PDB file of C-alpha atoms and ligand atoms in Angstrom:
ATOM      1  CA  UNK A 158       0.000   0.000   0.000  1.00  0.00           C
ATOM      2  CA  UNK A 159       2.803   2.747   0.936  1.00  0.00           C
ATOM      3  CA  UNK A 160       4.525   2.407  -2.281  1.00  0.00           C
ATOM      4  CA  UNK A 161       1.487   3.818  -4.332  1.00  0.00           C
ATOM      5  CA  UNK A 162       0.908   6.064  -1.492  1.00  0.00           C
ATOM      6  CA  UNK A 163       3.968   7.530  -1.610  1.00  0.00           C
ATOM      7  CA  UNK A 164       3.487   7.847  -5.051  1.00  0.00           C
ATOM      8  CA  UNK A 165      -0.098   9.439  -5.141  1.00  0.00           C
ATOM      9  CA  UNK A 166       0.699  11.877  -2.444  1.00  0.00           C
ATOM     10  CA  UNK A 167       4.035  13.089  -4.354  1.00  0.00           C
ATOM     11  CA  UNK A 168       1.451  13.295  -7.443  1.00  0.00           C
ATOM     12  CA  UNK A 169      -0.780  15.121  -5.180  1.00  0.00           C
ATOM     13  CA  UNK A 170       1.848  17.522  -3.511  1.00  0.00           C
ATOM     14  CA  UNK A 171       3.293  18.145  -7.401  1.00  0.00           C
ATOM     15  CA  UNK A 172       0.022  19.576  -8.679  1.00  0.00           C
ATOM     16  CA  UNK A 173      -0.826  21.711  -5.343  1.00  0.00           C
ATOM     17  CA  UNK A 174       2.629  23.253  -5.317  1.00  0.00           C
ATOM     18  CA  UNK A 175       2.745  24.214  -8.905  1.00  0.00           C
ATOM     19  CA  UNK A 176       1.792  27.814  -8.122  1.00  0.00           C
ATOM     20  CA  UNK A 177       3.872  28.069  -5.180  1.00  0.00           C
ATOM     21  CA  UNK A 178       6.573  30.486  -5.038  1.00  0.00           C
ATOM     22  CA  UNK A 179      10.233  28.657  -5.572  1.00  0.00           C
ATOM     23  CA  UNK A 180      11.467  28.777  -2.360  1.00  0.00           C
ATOM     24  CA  UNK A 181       8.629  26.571  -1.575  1.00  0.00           C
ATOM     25  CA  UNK A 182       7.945  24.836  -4.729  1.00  0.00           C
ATOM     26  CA  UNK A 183       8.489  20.674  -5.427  1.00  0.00           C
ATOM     27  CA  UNK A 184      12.259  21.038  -5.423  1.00  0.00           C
ATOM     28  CA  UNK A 185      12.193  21.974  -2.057  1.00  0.00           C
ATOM     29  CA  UNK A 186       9.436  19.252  -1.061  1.00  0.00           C
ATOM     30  CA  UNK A 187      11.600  16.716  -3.275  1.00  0.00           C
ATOM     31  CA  UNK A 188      14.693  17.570  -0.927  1.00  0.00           C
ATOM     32  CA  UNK A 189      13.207  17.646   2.298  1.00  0.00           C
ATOM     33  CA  UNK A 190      11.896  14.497   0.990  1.00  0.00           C
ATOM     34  CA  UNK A 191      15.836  12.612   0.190  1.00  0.00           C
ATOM     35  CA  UNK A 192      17.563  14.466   3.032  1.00  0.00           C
ATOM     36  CA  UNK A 193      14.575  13.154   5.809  1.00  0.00           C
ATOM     37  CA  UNK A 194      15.143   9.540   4.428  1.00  0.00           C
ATOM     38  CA  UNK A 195      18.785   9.683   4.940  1.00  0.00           C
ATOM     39  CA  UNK A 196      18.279  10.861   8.528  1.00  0.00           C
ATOM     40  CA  UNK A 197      15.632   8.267   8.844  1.00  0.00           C
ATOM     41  CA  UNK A 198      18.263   5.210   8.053  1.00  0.00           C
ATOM     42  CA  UNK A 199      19.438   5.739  11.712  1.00  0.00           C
ATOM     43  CA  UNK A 200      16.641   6.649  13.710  1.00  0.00           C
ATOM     44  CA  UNK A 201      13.971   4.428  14.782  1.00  0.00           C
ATOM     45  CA  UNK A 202      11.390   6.048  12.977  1.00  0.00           C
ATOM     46  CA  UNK A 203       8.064   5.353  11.269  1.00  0.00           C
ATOM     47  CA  UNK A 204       9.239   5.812   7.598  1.00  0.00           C
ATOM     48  CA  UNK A 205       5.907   6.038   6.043  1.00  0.00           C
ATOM     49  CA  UNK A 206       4.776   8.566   9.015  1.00  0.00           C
ATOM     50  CA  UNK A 207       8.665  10.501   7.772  1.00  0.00           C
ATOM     51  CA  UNK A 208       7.888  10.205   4.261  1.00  0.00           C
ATOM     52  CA  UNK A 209       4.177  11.489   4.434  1.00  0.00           C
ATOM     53  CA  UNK A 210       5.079  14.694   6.783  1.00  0.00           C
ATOM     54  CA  UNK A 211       8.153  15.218   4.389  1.00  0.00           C
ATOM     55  CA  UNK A 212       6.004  15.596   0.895  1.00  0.00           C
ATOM     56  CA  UNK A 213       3.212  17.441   2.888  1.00  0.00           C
ATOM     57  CA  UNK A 214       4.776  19.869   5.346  1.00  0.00           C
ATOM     58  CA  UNK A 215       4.560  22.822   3.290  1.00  0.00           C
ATOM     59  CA  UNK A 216       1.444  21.934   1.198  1.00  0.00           C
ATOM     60  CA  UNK A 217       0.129  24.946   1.835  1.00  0.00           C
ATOM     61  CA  UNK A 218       2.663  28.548   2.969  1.00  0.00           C
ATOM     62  CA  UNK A 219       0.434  30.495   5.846  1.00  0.00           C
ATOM     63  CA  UNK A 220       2.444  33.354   4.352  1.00  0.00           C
ATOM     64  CA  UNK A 221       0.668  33.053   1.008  1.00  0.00           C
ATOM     65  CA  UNK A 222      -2.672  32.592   3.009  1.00  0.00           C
ATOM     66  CA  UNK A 223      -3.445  35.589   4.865  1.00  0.00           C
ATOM     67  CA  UNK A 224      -1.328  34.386   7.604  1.00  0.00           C
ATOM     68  CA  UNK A 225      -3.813  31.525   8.186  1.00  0.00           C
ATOM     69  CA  UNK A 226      -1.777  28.080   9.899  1.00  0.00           C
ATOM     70  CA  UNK A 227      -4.496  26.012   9.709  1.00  0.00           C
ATOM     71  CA  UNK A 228      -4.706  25.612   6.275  1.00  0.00           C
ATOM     72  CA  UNK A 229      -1.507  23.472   5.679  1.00  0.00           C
ATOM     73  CA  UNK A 230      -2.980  20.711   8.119  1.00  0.00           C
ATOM     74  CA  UNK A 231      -5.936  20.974   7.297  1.00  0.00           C
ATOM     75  CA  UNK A 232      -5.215  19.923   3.874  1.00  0.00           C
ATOM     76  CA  UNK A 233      -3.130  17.259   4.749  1.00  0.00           C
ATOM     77  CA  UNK A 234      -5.998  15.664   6.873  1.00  0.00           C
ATOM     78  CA  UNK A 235      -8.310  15.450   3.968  1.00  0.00           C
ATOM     79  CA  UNK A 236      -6.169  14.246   2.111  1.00  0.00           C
ATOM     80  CA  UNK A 237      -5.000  11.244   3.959  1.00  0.00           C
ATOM     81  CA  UNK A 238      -8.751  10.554   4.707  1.00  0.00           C
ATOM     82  CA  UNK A 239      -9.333  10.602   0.919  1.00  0.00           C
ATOM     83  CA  UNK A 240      -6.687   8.091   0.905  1.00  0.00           C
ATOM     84  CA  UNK A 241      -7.998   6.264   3.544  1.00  0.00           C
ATOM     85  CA  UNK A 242      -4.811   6.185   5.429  1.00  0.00           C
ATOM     86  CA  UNK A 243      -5.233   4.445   9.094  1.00  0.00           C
ATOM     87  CA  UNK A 244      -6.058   7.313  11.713  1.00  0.00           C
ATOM     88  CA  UNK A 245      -3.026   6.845  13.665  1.00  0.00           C
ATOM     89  CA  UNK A 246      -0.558   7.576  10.825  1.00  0.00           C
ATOM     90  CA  UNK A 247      -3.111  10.678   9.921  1.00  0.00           C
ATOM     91  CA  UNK A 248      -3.095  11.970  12.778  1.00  0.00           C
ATOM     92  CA  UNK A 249       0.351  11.634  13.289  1.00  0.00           C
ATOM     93  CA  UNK A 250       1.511  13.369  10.469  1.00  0.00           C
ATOM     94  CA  UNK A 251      -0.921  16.588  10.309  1.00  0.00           C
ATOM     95  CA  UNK A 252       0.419  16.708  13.786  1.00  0.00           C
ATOM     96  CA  UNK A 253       4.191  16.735  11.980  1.00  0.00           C
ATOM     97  CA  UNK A 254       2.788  19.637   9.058  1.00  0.00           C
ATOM     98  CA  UNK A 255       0.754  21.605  12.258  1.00  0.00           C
ATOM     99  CA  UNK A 256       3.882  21.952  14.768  1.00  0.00           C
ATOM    100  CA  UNK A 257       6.837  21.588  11.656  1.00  0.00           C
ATOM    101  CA  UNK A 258       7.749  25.236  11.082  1.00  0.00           C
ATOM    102  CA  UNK A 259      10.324  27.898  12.893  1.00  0.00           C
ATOM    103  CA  UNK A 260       8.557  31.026  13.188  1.00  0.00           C
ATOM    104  CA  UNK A 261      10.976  32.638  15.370  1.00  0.00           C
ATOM    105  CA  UNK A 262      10.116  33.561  18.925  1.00  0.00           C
ATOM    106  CA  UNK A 263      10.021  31.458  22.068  1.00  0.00           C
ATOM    107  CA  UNK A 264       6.891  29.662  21.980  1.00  0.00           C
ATOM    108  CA  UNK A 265       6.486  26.471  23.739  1.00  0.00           C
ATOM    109  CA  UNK A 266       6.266  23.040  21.458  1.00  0.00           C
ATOM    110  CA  UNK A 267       3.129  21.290  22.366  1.00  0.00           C
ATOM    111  CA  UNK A 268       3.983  18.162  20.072  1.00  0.00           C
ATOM    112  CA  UNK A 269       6.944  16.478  19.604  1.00  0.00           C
ATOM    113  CA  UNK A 270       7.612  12.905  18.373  1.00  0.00           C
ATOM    114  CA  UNK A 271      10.984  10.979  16.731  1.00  0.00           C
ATOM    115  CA  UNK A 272       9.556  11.643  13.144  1.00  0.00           C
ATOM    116  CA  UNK A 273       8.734  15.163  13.400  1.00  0.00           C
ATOM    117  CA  UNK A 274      12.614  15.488  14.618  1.00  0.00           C
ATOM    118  CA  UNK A 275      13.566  14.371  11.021  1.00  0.00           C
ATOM    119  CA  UNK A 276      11.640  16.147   9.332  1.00  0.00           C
ATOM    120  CA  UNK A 277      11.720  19.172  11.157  1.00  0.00           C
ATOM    121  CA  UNK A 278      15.765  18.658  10.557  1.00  0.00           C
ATOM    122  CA  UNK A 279      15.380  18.235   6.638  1.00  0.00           C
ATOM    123  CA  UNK A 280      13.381  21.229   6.933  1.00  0.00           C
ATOM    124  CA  UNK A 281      15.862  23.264   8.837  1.00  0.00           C
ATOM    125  CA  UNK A 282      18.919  21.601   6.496  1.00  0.00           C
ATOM    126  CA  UNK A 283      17.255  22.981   3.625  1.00  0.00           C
ATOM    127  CA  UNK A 284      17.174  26.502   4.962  1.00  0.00           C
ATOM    128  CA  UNK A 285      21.234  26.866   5.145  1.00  0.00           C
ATOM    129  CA  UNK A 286      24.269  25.945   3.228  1.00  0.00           C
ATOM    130  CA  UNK A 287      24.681  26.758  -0.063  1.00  0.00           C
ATOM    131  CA  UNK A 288      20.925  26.239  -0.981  1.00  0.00           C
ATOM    132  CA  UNK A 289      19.735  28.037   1.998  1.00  0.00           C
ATOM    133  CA  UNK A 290      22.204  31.221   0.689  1.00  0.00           C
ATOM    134  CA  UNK A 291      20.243  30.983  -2.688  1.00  0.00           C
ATOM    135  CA  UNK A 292      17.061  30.452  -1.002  1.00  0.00           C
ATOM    136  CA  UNK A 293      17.437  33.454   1.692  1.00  0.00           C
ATOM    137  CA  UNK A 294      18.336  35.775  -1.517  1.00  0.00           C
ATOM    138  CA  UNK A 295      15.715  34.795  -3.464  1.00  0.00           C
ATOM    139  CA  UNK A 296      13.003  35.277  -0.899  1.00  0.00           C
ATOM    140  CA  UNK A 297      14.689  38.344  -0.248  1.00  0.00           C
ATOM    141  CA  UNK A 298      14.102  39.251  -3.800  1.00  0.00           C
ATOM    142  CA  UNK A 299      10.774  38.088  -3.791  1.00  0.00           C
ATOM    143  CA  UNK A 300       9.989  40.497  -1.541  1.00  0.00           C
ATOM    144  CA  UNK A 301      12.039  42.951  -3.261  1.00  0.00           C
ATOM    145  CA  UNK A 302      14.594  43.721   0.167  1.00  0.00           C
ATOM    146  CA  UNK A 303      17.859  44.695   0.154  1.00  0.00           C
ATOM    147  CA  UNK A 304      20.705  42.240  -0.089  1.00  0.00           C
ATOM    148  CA  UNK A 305      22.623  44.184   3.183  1.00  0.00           C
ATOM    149  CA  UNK A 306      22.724  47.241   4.361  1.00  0.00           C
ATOM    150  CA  UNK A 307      25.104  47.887   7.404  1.00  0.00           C
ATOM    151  CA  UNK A 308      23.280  50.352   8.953  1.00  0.00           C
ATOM    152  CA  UNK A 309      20.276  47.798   9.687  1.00  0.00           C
ATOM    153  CA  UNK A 310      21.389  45.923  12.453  1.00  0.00           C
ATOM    154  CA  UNK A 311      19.867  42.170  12.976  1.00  0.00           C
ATOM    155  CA  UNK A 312      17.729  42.077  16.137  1.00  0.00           C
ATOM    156  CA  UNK A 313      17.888  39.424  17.973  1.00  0.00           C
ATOM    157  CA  UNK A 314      15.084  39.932  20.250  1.00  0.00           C
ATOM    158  CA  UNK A 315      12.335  39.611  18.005  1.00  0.00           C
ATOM    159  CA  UNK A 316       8.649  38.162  18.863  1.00  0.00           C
ATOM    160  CA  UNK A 317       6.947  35.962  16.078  1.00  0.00           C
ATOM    161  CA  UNK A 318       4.813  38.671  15.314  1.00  0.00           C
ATOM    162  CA  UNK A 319       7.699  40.874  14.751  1.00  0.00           C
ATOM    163  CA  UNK A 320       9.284  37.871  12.561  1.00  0.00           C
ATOM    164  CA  UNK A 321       6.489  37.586  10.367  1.00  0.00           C
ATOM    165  CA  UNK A 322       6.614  41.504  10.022  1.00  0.00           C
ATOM    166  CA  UNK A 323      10.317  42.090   9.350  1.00  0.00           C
ATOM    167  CA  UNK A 324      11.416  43.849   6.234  1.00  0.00           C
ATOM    168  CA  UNK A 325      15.213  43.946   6.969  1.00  0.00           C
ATOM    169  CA  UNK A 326      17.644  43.198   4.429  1.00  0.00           C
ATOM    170  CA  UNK A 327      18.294  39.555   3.146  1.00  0.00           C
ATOM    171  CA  UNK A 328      21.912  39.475   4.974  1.00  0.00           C
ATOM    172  CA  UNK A 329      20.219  39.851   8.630  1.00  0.00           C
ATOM    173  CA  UNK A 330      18.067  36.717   8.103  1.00  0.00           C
ATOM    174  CA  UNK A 331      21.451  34.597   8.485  1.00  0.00           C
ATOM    175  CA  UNK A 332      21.740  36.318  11.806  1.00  0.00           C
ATOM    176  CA  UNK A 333      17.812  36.124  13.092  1.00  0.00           C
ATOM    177  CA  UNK A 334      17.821  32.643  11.975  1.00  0.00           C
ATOM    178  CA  UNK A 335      20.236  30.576   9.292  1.00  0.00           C
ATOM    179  CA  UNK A 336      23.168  30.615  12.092  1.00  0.00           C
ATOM    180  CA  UNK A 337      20.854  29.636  15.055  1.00  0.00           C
ATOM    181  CA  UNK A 338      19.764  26.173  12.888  1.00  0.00           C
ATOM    182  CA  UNK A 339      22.591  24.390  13.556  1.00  0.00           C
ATOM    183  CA  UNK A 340      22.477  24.434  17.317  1.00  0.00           C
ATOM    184  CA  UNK A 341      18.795  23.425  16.382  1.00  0.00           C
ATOM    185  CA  UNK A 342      19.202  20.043  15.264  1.00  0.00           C
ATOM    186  CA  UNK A 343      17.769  17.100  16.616  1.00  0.00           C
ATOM    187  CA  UNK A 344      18.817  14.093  15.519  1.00  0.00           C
ATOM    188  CA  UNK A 345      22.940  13.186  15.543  1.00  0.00           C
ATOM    189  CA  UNK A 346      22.909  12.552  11.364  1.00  0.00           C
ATOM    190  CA  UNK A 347      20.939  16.211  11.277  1.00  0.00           C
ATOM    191  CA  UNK A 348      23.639  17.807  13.262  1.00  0.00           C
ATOM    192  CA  UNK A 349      26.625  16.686  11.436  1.00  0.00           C
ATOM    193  CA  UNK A 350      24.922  17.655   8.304  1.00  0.00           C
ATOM    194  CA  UNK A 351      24.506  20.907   9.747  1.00  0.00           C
ATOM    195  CA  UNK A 352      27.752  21.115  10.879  1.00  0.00           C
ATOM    196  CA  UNK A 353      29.689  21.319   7.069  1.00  0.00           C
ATOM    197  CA  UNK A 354      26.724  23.791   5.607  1.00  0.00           C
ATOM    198  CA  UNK A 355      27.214  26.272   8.525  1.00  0.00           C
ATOM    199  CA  UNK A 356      30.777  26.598   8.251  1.00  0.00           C
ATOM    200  CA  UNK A 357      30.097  27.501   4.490  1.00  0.00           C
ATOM    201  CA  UNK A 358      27.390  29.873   5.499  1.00  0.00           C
ATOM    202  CA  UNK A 359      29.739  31.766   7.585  1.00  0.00           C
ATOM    203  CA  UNK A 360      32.840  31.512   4.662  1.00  0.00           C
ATOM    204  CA  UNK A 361      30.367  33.202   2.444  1.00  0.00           C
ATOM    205  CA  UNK A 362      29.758  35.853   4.918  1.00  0.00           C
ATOM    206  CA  UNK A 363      33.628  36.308   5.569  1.00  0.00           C
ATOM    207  CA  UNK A 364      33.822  36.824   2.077  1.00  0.00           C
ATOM    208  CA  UNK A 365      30.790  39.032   1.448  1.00  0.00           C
ATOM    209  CA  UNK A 366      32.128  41.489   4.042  1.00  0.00           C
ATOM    210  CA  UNK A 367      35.513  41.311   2.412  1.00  0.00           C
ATOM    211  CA  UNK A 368      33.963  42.331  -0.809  1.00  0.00           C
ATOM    212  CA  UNK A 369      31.778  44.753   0.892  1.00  0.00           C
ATOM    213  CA  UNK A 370      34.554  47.078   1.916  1.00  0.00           C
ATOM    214  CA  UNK A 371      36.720  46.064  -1.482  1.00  0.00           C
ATOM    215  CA  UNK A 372      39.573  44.300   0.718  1.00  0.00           C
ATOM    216  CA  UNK A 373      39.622  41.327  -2.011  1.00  0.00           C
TER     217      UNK A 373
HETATM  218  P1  ADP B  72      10.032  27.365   6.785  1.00  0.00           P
HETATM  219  O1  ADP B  72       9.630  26.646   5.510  1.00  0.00           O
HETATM  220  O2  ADP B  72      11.158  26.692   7.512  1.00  0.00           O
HETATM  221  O3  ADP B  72       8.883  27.764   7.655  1.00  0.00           O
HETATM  222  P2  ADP B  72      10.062  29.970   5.737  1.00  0.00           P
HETATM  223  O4  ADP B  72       8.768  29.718   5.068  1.00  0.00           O
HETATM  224  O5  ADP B  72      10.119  30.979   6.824  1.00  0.00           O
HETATM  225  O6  ADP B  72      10.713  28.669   6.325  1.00  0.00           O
HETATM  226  O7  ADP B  72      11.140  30.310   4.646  1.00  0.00           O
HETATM  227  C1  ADP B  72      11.305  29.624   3.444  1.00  0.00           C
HETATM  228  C2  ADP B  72      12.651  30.013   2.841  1.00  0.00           C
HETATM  229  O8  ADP B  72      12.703  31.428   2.700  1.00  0.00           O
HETATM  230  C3  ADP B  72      13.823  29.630   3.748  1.00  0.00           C
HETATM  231  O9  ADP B  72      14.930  29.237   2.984  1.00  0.00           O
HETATM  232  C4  ADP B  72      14.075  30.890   4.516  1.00  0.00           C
HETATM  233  O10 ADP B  72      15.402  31.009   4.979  1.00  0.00           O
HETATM  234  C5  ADP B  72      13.738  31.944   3.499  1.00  0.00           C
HETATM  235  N1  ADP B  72      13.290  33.145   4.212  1.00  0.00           N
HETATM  236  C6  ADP B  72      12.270  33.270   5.085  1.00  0.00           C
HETATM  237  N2  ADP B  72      12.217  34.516   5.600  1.00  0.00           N
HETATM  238  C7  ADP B  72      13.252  35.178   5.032  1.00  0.00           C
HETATM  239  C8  ADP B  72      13.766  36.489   5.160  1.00  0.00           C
HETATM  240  N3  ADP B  72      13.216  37.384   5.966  1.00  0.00           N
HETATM  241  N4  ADP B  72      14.855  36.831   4.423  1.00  0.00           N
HETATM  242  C9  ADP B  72      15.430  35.928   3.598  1.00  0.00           C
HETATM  243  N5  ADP B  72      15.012  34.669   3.448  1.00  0.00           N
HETATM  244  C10 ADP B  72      13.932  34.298   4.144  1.00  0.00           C
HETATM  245 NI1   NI B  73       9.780  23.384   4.100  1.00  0.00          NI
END
């Protein structure tokens, strides 16, 4: 049964996402998708319950949805029960899409489980090294910010509500949240992955600054 699942919900997840915006489109989904099924091979996981929250944790963006977090759950659930999935695995995994996403801020988890650790970390591995650089600059350009500006300092402080809000330039999103990741991790295979794409985040920042002030 999984295999066709698997294959119907990446069919599925294909033809919802087509008129996402690319740092959210199938590439990403596919990735997510690899990178949680190489953290899986040494966890003790439920693969299909990885596999299922990997290809529908950003099915739909709040941030293209009037800010509505619902929505992304809420179409995983109906689709599962369209596919007749048992109600433990459904449940399990609209749990994974509801509770999946860093929003910045402090707030308290209220669900937490040994699959939603791997995907959360595919997620988050996604978001740096060199494909979260190209990601971070092309949201940035999406929403038409500056790539740095030195008088903007990152703040550190910031609520969720600020988060959501924040205009700043595309460097001071490394700061708010591509460098805090790594310390993020979960699972042991998530945090040495981590571990090489940080260092390159911060050689490319080395270098930007170099370039900045025309030292090289
Ligand atoms: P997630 O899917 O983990 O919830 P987001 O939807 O917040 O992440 O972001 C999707 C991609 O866009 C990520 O690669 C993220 O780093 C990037 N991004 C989000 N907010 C910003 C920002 N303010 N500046 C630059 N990149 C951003
Ligand atoms: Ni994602």
């Amino acid at each position: 049964m999984s295999t066709t699942l698997i294959e119907q919900t990446v069919g599925f997840v294909k033809q919802s996402m087509s008129a996402n915006d690319s740092g959210h489109n199938w590439f990403h989904i596919e990735r997510v998708w690899k990178t949680a099924r190489t953290i899986a091979l040494s966890e003790q996981v439920n693969l299909l319950v990885v596999e299922l929250a990997a290809l529908l944790h950003d099915i739909a963006d709040s941030k293209f949805h009037n800010g509505d977090e619902t929505i992304g759950p809420r179409m995983a659930n109906e689709w599962l029960l369209q596919q007749h999935v048992p109600a433990d695995i459904r449940e399990h995994v609209v749990n994974i899409v509801a509770h999946i996403s860093f929003k910045g801020g402090n707030q308290a988890d209220t669900f937490f489980s040994p699959e939603l650790a791997v995907v959360r970390d595919a997620d988050r591995l996604d978001a740096i090294g060199a494909l979260g650089i190209a990601r971070a600059f092309h949201y940035g350009g999406f929403k038409n910010r500056e790539i740095y500006d030195p008088a903007i300092q990152p703040d550190l402080q910031m609520s969720r509500e600020d988060y959501k809000k924040n205009t700043a330039p595309t460097i001071n999103h490394f700061y708010e949240k591509l460098l805090l990741l790594k310390d993020r991790m979960h699972t042991e295979t998530g945090k040495q992955m981590a571990i090489q794409r940080h260092l390159f985040m911060e050689q490319f920042l080395e270098q930007f600054y170099q370039e900045w002030e025309g030292k090289c």
